[in-house]
Amino acid sequence: MSESLLAVSDLRVRFETSGRTVRAVNGLSLSVDSGEVVGLVGESGCGKSAAVRAIAGLHGDDARVEGTVSFDGTDLRTLSEERQRQIRATRLSTVFQDPAATLTPTRTVSFHLKEALWLADRPDDRSLRSALGITLGPRDLGSGRGSRERRERALDLLERVGLADADYLERYPHELSGGEAQRVSIAVALASEPELLLADEPTTALDATTRDDILDLLESLVAERDLALLLVSHDLGLVGERCDRVSVAYAGELMESGPADRVLEEPRHPYTRALLDCRLEGANPGERVPTIDGSVPDPTVERAGCPFASRCAHATATCRQSAPPTIDDERGRVRCGELESVTKRGAGPDTNGTHVPPSGSTDGARSGSVEETETATRATTSVSFDGGVAADEPVLELRGVSKRYPIEDSWLSRVRGRDRYASAVDDLSLTVRRGETLGIVGESGAGKSTVIDLATGLESPTAGEVVFDGDTVGPIANRSRDQLAAVGRLFQHPRSSLDPRQRVYRAISEPLLEAGWRRDRRRERVSELLSLVGLDDRHTERRPRELSGGQCQRIALARALALEPSLVVLDEPTAALDVSVRARVCNLLLELRDRLDCAFVLVSHDLGVVRHLADRIAVMRDGQLVEYGSASRVCAEPESAYTDELLAAASGLADEPTDNHATFHRHR
Ligand code: SF4
């Protein structure tokens, strides 16, 4: 059997930090053939990105890399640094989640593409520059025939990624939408005509339709150019639809691999099964979703036994003491010492958190460590929206609201009488009632964020009225103390929404302090809030860097709820979270909706989350409302073709929940 284009074997990546060794990757093996798409999945902190960086040679000087990274039959690690860099510069490219990691804000698209082409033509020069850390300037790219040729080739690259307009060449990264910026970074990656593309969460930050376009583009490159694609993602729906094979990583180790349809539709490893159980798409809207208790093991602690043992419902004493065997058979590879008993138990819970725990339990956490108590501390009864949710008086009303922004404001344009405004929101009317969740969906640029800014007073409308609890309200500066306290807001990026220097107690108590609460009442309220979001007083002295992503989101939520708001605005609350943490945060939000006497506005490009949490859905496009109705009706019988498009693009939403594991609508 001929060797794969990329064959990674027993890859280990270690970092030394503050006198401790972080074991990011612990013996990972995988392969990718030409013309094949292989998915690499797992929760955050499972070593996926560290592995990609090590394969691409982008791991940095502080990392120690061991194992084999064989490319086209040659172990890159046996070659000289110079030769390694040449191969990595010409035959292998990388695309990251955030195009900002690839694109320099002060350089035009034209510069980025010409630079990539210039370097692709000079692999020796490229590797030397990369070794010396020297970057190119516009003058290095020259002028004359060479430059004109590169411009033509840059246009070709843009056309290949679906941006067939010369105007794009002169744009700066901030003048591109998220999808356009990602297309440009793919064009940059393609400049050297690579044989292997490593794509690390390339569509995570994009809305569903843009995500689909980018994935279609990558898929066409695989088909047309026989490209090998390693696609890192925490979106199992996407991997199920787009990949030929899949590798599931946990704590830097491979847990299971094989054909994508087999691994995801008939998973064998308890971790794969637990990940699939966490998918909202497999649950009925409004129902509590199974979660995986606990967290990925601390990578600085050396351990014996199976890395998944602390979270696995099948774990035995042997699992905790000795490393599990790897079983290779016709169905793929799986690493579990209790495979027979796991298989016999069939569809039962695979982790300590795949069930709704009895009231007062710690949701399956066994040792009661602070990390484990991140899971919700009280059980809830699932509430189906079809069963009816009490919805009474309006909390927020947008009455015929429009918001326009100036786009060209020179005296000349005024004299010429040009339309100098772009409309972000156009004549929008929405109502949110106490006790309900309104979901707002739409692609980037639809006006969702402007609606939030209008509701919270960060912006004031150009026309129309924002009415809060019966009173017309203006921007923040004109709102009373009570009106300000009545709105809580949760931001998209939990970690960056908290001050890295502030301890948890300070972060949560700050709004209370500003509202004039006394010290003893503040202390009491912080305890109450921590308990409300499933944490406890042991977290008060921690700083954001000592918390997981899910814990940060809980802290941010506790802060947003501190002053008992009537309205909580959730801005992409799960966009930055992986599938298991997303499930926990969704369960928490369902629980809060039932317990608190307030209204929620949920803005998300993830239709799965909106369908799961919202009572009603407003679909926006180009600043206008294209559909508005009950979540069940909008998702089951959309009236607008655009809603239909969004639903089709949201992976897995067409699946009916079943007792078995997921089925995927495969593209490949
Ligand atoms: S059964 Fe044992 S070896 Fe298998 S995943 Fe669970 S803890 Fe690991």
PDB file of N, CA, C and O and ligand atoms in Angstrom, residues 269-270 306 308-309 312 314-315 319 324 336-338 342, ligand 1:
ATOM      1  N   HIS A 269     -16.026   4.668  20.318  1.00  0.00           N
ATOM      2  CA  HIS A 269     -15.363   5.156  21.531  1.00  0.00           C
ATOM      3  C   HIS A 269     -16.337   5.981  22.377  1.00  0.00           C
ATOM      4  O   HIS A 269     -17.096   6.794  21.838  1.00  0.00           O
ATOM      5  N   PRO A 270     -16.328   5.791  23.712  1.00  0.00           N
ATOM      6  CA  PRO A 270     -17.247   6.565  24.562  1.00  0.00           C
ATOM      7  C   PRO A 270     -17.118   8.074  24.357  1.00  0.00           C
ATOM      8  O   PRO A 270     -18.116   8.798  24.444  1.00  0.00           O
ATOM      9  N   CYS A 306      -6.133   5.724  30.940  1.00  0.00           N
ATOM     10  CA  CYS A 306      -6.857   6.347  29.836  1.00  0.00           C
ATOM     11  C   CYS A 306      -7.138   7.812  30.164  1.00  0.00           C
ATOM     12  O   CYS A 306      -7.664   8.115  31.239  1.00  0.00           O
ATOM     13  N   PHE A 308      -9.424   9.670  29.238  1.00  0.00           N
ATOM     14  CA  PHE A 308     -10.853   9.984  29.326  1.00  0.00           C
ATOM     15  C   PHE A 308     -11.490   9.377  30.585  1.00  0.00           C
ATOM     16  O   PHE A 308     -12.674   9.588  30.853  1.00  0.00           O
ATOM     17  N   ALA A 309     -10.690   8.650  31.380  1.00  0.00           N
ATOM     18  CA  ALA A 309     -11.262   7.866  32.486  1.00  0.00           C
ATOM     19  C   ALA A 309     -12.086   8.703  33.472  1.00  0.00           C
ATOM     20  O   ALA A 309     -13.126   8.258  33.947  1.00  0.00           O
ATOM     21  N   CYS A 312     -15.559   9.138  31.935  1.00  0.00           N
ATOM     22  CA  CYS A 312     -16.165   8.027  31.201  1.00  0.00           C
ATOM     23  C   CYS A 312     -17.040   7.179  32.128  1.00  0.00           C
ATOM     24  O   CYS A 312     -16.593   6.746  33.196  1.00  0.00           O
ATOM     25  N   HIS A 314     -17.913   4.222  31.637  1.00  0.00           N
ATOM     26  CA  HIS A 314     -17.533   2.807  31.563  1.00  0.00           C
ATOM     27  C   HIS A 314     -16.198   2.535  32.254  1.00  0.00           C
ATOM     28  O   HIS A 314     -15.717   1.401  32.223  1.00  0.00           O
ATOM     29  N   ALA A 315     -15.584   3.567  32.836  1.00  0.00           N
ATOM     30  CA  ALA A 315     -14.208   3.417  33.343  1.00  0.00           C
ATOM     31  C   ALA A 315     -14.116   2.362  34.444  1.00  0.00           C
ATOM     32  O   ALA A 315     -14.973   2.281  35.321  1.00  0.00           O
ATOM     33  N   CYS A 319      -8.732   0.903  33.619  1.00  0.00           N
ATOM     34  CA  CYS A 319      -8.697   2.096  32.752  1.00  0.00           C
ATOM     35  C   CYS A 319      -7.882   3.208  33.406  1.00  0.00           C
ATOM     36  O   CYS A 319      -7.189   3.958  32.731  1.00  0.00           O
ATOM     37  N   PRO A 324      -4.871   2.464  27.606  1.00  0.00           N
ATOM     38  CA  PRO A 324      -5.735   1.538  26.859  1.00  0.00           C
ATOM     39  C   PRO A 324      -5.081   1.064  25.565  1.00  0.00           C
ATOM     40  O   PRO A 324      -4.258   1.786  24.991  1.00  0.00           O
ATOM     41  N   CYS A 336      -9.513   1.928  23.284  1.00  0.00           N
ATOM     42  CA  CYS A 336     -10.336   1.731  24.477  1.00  0.00           C
ATOM     43  C   CYS A 336     -10.121   0.307  24.979  1.00  0.00           C
ATOM     44  O   CYS A 336     -10.148  -0.650  24.193  1.00  0.00           O
ATOM     45  N   GLY A 337      -9.929   0.160  26.290  1.00  0.00           N
ATOM     46  CA  GLY A 337      -9.677  -1.155  26.869  1.00  0.00           C
ATOM     47  C   GLY A 337     -10.955  -1.914  27.214  1.00  0.00           C
ATOM     48  O   GLY A 337     -10.900  -3.082  27.604  1.00  0.00           O
ATOM     49  N   GLU A 338     -12.089  -1.249  27.109  1.00  0.00           N
ATOM     50  CA  GLU A 338     -13.355  -1.890  27.512  1.00  0.00           C
ATOM     51  C   GLU A 338     -14.342  -1.885  26.351  1.00  0.00           C
ATOM     52  O   GLU A 338     -15.551  -1.774  26.565  1.00  0.00           O
ATOM     53  N   VAL A 342     -18.443  -1.637  26.408  1.00  0.00           N
ATOM     54  CA  VAL A 342     -19.017  -0.377  25.914  1.00  0.00           C
ATOM     55  C   VAL A 342     -20.016  -0.686  24.803  1.00  0.00           C
ATOM     56  O   VAL A 342     -21.135  -0.167  24.778  1.00  0.00           O
TER      57      VAL A 342
HETATM   58  S1  SF4 B   1     -13.863   2.413  28.939  1.00  0.00           S
HETATM   59 FE1  SF4 B   1     -11.893   2.788  29.890  1.00  0.00          FE
HETATM   60  S2  SF4 B   1     -10.417   2.773  28.217  1.00  0.00           S
HETATM   61 FE2  SF4 B   1     -12.448   2.984  27.303  1.00  0.00          FE
HETATM   62  S3  SF4 B   1     -12.705   5.192  27.104  1.00  0.00           S
HETATM   63 FE3  SF4 B   1     -13.631   4.627  29.057  1.00  0.00          FE
HETATM   64  S4  SF4 B   1     -12.000   4.948  30.521  1.00  0.00           S
HETATM   65 FE4  SF4 B   1     -11.044   4.890  28.522  1.00  0.00          FE
END
